[in-house]
GROMACS .gro file of C-alpha atoms in nm:
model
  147
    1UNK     CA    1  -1.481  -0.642  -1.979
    2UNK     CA    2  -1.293  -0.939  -2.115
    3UNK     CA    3  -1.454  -1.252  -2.151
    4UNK     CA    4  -1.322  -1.641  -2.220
    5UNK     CA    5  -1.639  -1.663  -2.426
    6UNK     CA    6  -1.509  -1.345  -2.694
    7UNK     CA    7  -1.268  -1.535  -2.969
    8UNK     CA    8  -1.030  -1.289  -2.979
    9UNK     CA    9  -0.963  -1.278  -2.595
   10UNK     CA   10  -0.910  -1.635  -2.582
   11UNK     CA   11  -0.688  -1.660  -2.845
   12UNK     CA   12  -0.484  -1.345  -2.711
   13UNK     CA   13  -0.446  -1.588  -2.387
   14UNK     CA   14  -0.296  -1.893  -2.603
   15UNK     CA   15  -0.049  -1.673  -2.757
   16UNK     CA   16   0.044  -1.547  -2.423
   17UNK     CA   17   0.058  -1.889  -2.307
   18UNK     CA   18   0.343  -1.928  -2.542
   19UNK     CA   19   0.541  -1.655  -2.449
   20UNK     CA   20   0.549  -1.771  -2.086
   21UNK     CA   21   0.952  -1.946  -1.997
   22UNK     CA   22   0.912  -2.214  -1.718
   23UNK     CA   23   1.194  -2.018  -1.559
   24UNK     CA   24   1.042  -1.649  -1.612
   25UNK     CA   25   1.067  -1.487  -1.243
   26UNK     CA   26   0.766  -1.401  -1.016
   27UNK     CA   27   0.670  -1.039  -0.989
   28UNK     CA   28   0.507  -1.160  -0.692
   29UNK     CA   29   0.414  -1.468  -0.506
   30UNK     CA   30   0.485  -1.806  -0.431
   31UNK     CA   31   0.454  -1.980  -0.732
   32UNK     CA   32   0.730  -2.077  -0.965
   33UNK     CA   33   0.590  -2.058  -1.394
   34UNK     CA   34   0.528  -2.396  -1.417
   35UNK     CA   35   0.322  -2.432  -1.111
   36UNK     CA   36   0.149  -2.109  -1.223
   37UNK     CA   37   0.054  -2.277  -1.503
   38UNK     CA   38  -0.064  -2.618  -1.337
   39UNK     CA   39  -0.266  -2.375  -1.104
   40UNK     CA   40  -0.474  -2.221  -1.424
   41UNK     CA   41  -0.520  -2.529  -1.590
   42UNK     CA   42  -0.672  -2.688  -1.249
   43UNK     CA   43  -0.870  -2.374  -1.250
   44UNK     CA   44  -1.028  -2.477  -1.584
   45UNK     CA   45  -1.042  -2.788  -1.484
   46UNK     CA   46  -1.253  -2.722  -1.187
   47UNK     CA   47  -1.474  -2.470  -1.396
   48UNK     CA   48  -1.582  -2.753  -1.658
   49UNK     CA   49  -1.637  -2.978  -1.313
   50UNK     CA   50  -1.325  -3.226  -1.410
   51UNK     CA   51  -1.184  -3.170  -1.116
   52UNK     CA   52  -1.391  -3.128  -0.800
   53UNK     CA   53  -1.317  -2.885  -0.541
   54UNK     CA   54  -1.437  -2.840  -0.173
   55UNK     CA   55  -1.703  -2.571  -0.123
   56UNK     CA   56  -1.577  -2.268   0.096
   57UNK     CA   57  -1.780  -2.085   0.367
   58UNK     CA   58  -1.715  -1.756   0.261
   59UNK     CA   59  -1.932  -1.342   0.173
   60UNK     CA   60  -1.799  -1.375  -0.185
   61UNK     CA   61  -2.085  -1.601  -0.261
   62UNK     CA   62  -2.364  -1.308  -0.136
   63UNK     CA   63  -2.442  -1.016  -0.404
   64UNK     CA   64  -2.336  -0.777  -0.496
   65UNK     CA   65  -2.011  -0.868  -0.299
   66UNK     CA   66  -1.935  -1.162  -0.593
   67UNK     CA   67  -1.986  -0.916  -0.858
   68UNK     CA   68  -1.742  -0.677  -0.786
   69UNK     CA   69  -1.506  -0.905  -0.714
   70UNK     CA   70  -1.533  -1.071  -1.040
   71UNK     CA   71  -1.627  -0.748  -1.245
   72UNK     CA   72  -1.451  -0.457  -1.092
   73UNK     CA   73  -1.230  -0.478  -0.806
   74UNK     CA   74  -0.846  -0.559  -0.929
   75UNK     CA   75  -0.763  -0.931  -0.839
   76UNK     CA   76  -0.545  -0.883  -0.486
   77UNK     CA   77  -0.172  -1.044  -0.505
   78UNK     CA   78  -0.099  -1.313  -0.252
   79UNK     CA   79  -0.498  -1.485  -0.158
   80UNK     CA   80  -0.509  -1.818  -0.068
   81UNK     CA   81  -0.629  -2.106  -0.307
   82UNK     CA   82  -0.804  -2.394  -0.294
   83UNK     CA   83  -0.572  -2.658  -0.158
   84UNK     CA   84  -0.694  -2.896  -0.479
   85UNK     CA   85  -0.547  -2.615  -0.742
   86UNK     CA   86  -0.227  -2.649  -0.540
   87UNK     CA   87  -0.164  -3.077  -0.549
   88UNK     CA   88  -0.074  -3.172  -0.889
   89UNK     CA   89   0.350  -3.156  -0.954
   90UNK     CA   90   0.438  -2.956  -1.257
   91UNK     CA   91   0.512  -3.172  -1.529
   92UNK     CA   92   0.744  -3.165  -1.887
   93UNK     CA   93   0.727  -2.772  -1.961
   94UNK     CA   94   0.584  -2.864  -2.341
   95UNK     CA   95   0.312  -3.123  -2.159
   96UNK     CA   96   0.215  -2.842  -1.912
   97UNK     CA   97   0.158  -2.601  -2.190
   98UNK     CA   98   0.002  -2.833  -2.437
   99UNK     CA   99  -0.269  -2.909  -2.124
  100UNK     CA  100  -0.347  -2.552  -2.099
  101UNK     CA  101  -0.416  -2.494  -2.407
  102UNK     CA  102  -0.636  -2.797  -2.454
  103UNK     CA  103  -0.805  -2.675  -2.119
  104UNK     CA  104  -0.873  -2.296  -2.243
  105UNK     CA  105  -0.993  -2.439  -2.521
  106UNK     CA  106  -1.254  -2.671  -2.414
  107UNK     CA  107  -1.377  -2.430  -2.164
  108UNK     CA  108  -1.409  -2.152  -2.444
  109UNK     CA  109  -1.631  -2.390  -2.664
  110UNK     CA  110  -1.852  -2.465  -2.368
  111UNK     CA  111  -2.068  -2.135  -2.375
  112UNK     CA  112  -2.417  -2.267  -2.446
  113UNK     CA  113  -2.369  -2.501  -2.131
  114UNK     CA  114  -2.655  -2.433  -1.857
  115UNK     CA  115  -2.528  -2.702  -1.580
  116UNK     CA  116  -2.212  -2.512  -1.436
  117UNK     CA  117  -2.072  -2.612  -1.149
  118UNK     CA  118  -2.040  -2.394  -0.845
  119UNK     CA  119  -1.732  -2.224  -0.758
  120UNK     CA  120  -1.545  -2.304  -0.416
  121UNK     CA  121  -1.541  -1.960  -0.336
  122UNK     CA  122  -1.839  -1.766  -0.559
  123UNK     CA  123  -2.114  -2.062  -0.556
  124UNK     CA  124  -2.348  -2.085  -0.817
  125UNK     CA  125  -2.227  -1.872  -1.133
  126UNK     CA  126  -2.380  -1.771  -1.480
  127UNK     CA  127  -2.230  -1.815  -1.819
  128UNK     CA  128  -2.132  -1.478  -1.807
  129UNK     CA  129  -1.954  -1.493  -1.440
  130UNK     CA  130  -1.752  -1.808  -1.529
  131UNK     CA  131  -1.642  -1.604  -1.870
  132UNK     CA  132  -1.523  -1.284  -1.710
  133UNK     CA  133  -1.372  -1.498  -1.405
  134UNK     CA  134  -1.173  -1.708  -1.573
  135UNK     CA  135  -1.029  -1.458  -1.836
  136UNK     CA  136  -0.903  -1.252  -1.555
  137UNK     CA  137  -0.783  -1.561  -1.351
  138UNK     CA  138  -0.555  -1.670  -1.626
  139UNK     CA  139  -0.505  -1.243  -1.738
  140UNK     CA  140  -0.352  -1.238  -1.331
  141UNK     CA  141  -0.106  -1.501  -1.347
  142UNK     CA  142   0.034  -1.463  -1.677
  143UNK     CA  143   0.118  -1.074  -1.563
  144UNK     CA  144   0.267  -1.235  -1.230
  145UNK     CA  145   0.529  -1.350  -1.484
  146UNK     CA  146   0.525  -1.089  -1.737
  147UNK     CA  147   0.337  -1.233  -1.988
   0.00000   0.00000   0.00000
């Protein structure tokens, strides 16, 4: 299983990163690139607790629900988000990618951290959940545009 946390996965992400085109088509969806790509930043953002998102009554907090979703079940096309992943506007295409990147890579130097904050949707996460989830957050969105 990928993980944010191995080098070589997070670096295969950047260089994906820069093979995305702000006007690449969805394979499925509602977002456009560039608001796929202000989505996964937020994401990060949220995961490092930058930006703060409303908790969600929800099962995927119970185990072992939450670990198959992160771990084994395929990531389903079309779920809702959290409505504060969705408000910030797109900006300069260079900007948005430059953010990203800065993003994935604060999040991938943050391993040893103990104090995560808890996801909208999961709750309270280890190290290793936040690794795994976020790889395959970003692995999802970049194949909704080919990348």
């Amino acid at each position: 299983m990928k993980s944010i946390w191995q080098s070589d996965a997070c670096e295969e992400l950047l260089a994906r990163a820069e093979q995305l085109q702000p006007t690449a088509p969805a394979q499925w969806g509602k977002f456009n690139c560039p608001r796929m790509l202000t989505h996964v930043t937020d994401g990060l953002r949220m995961a490092t607790g930058e930006l703060q998102v409303a908790p969600k009554k929800t099962p995927l907090k119970f185990t072992p629900i939450k670990q198959l979703v992160i771990y084994w079940l395929p990531f389903p096309k079309g779920v809702p988000t959290a409505p504060e992943l969705l408000s910030r506007s797109p900006g300069e295409w260079a900007a948005e990618i430059k953010q990203f990147q800065e993003a994935l890579r604060k999040f991938a130097a943050d391993s040893e951290r103990r104090d995560w904050p808890e996801h909208p949707a999961f709750g309270k996460l280890t190290a290793k959940d936040w690794g795994v989830l976020i790889y395959r957050h970003i692995d999802h969105h970049f194949k909704q545009f080919g990348v």
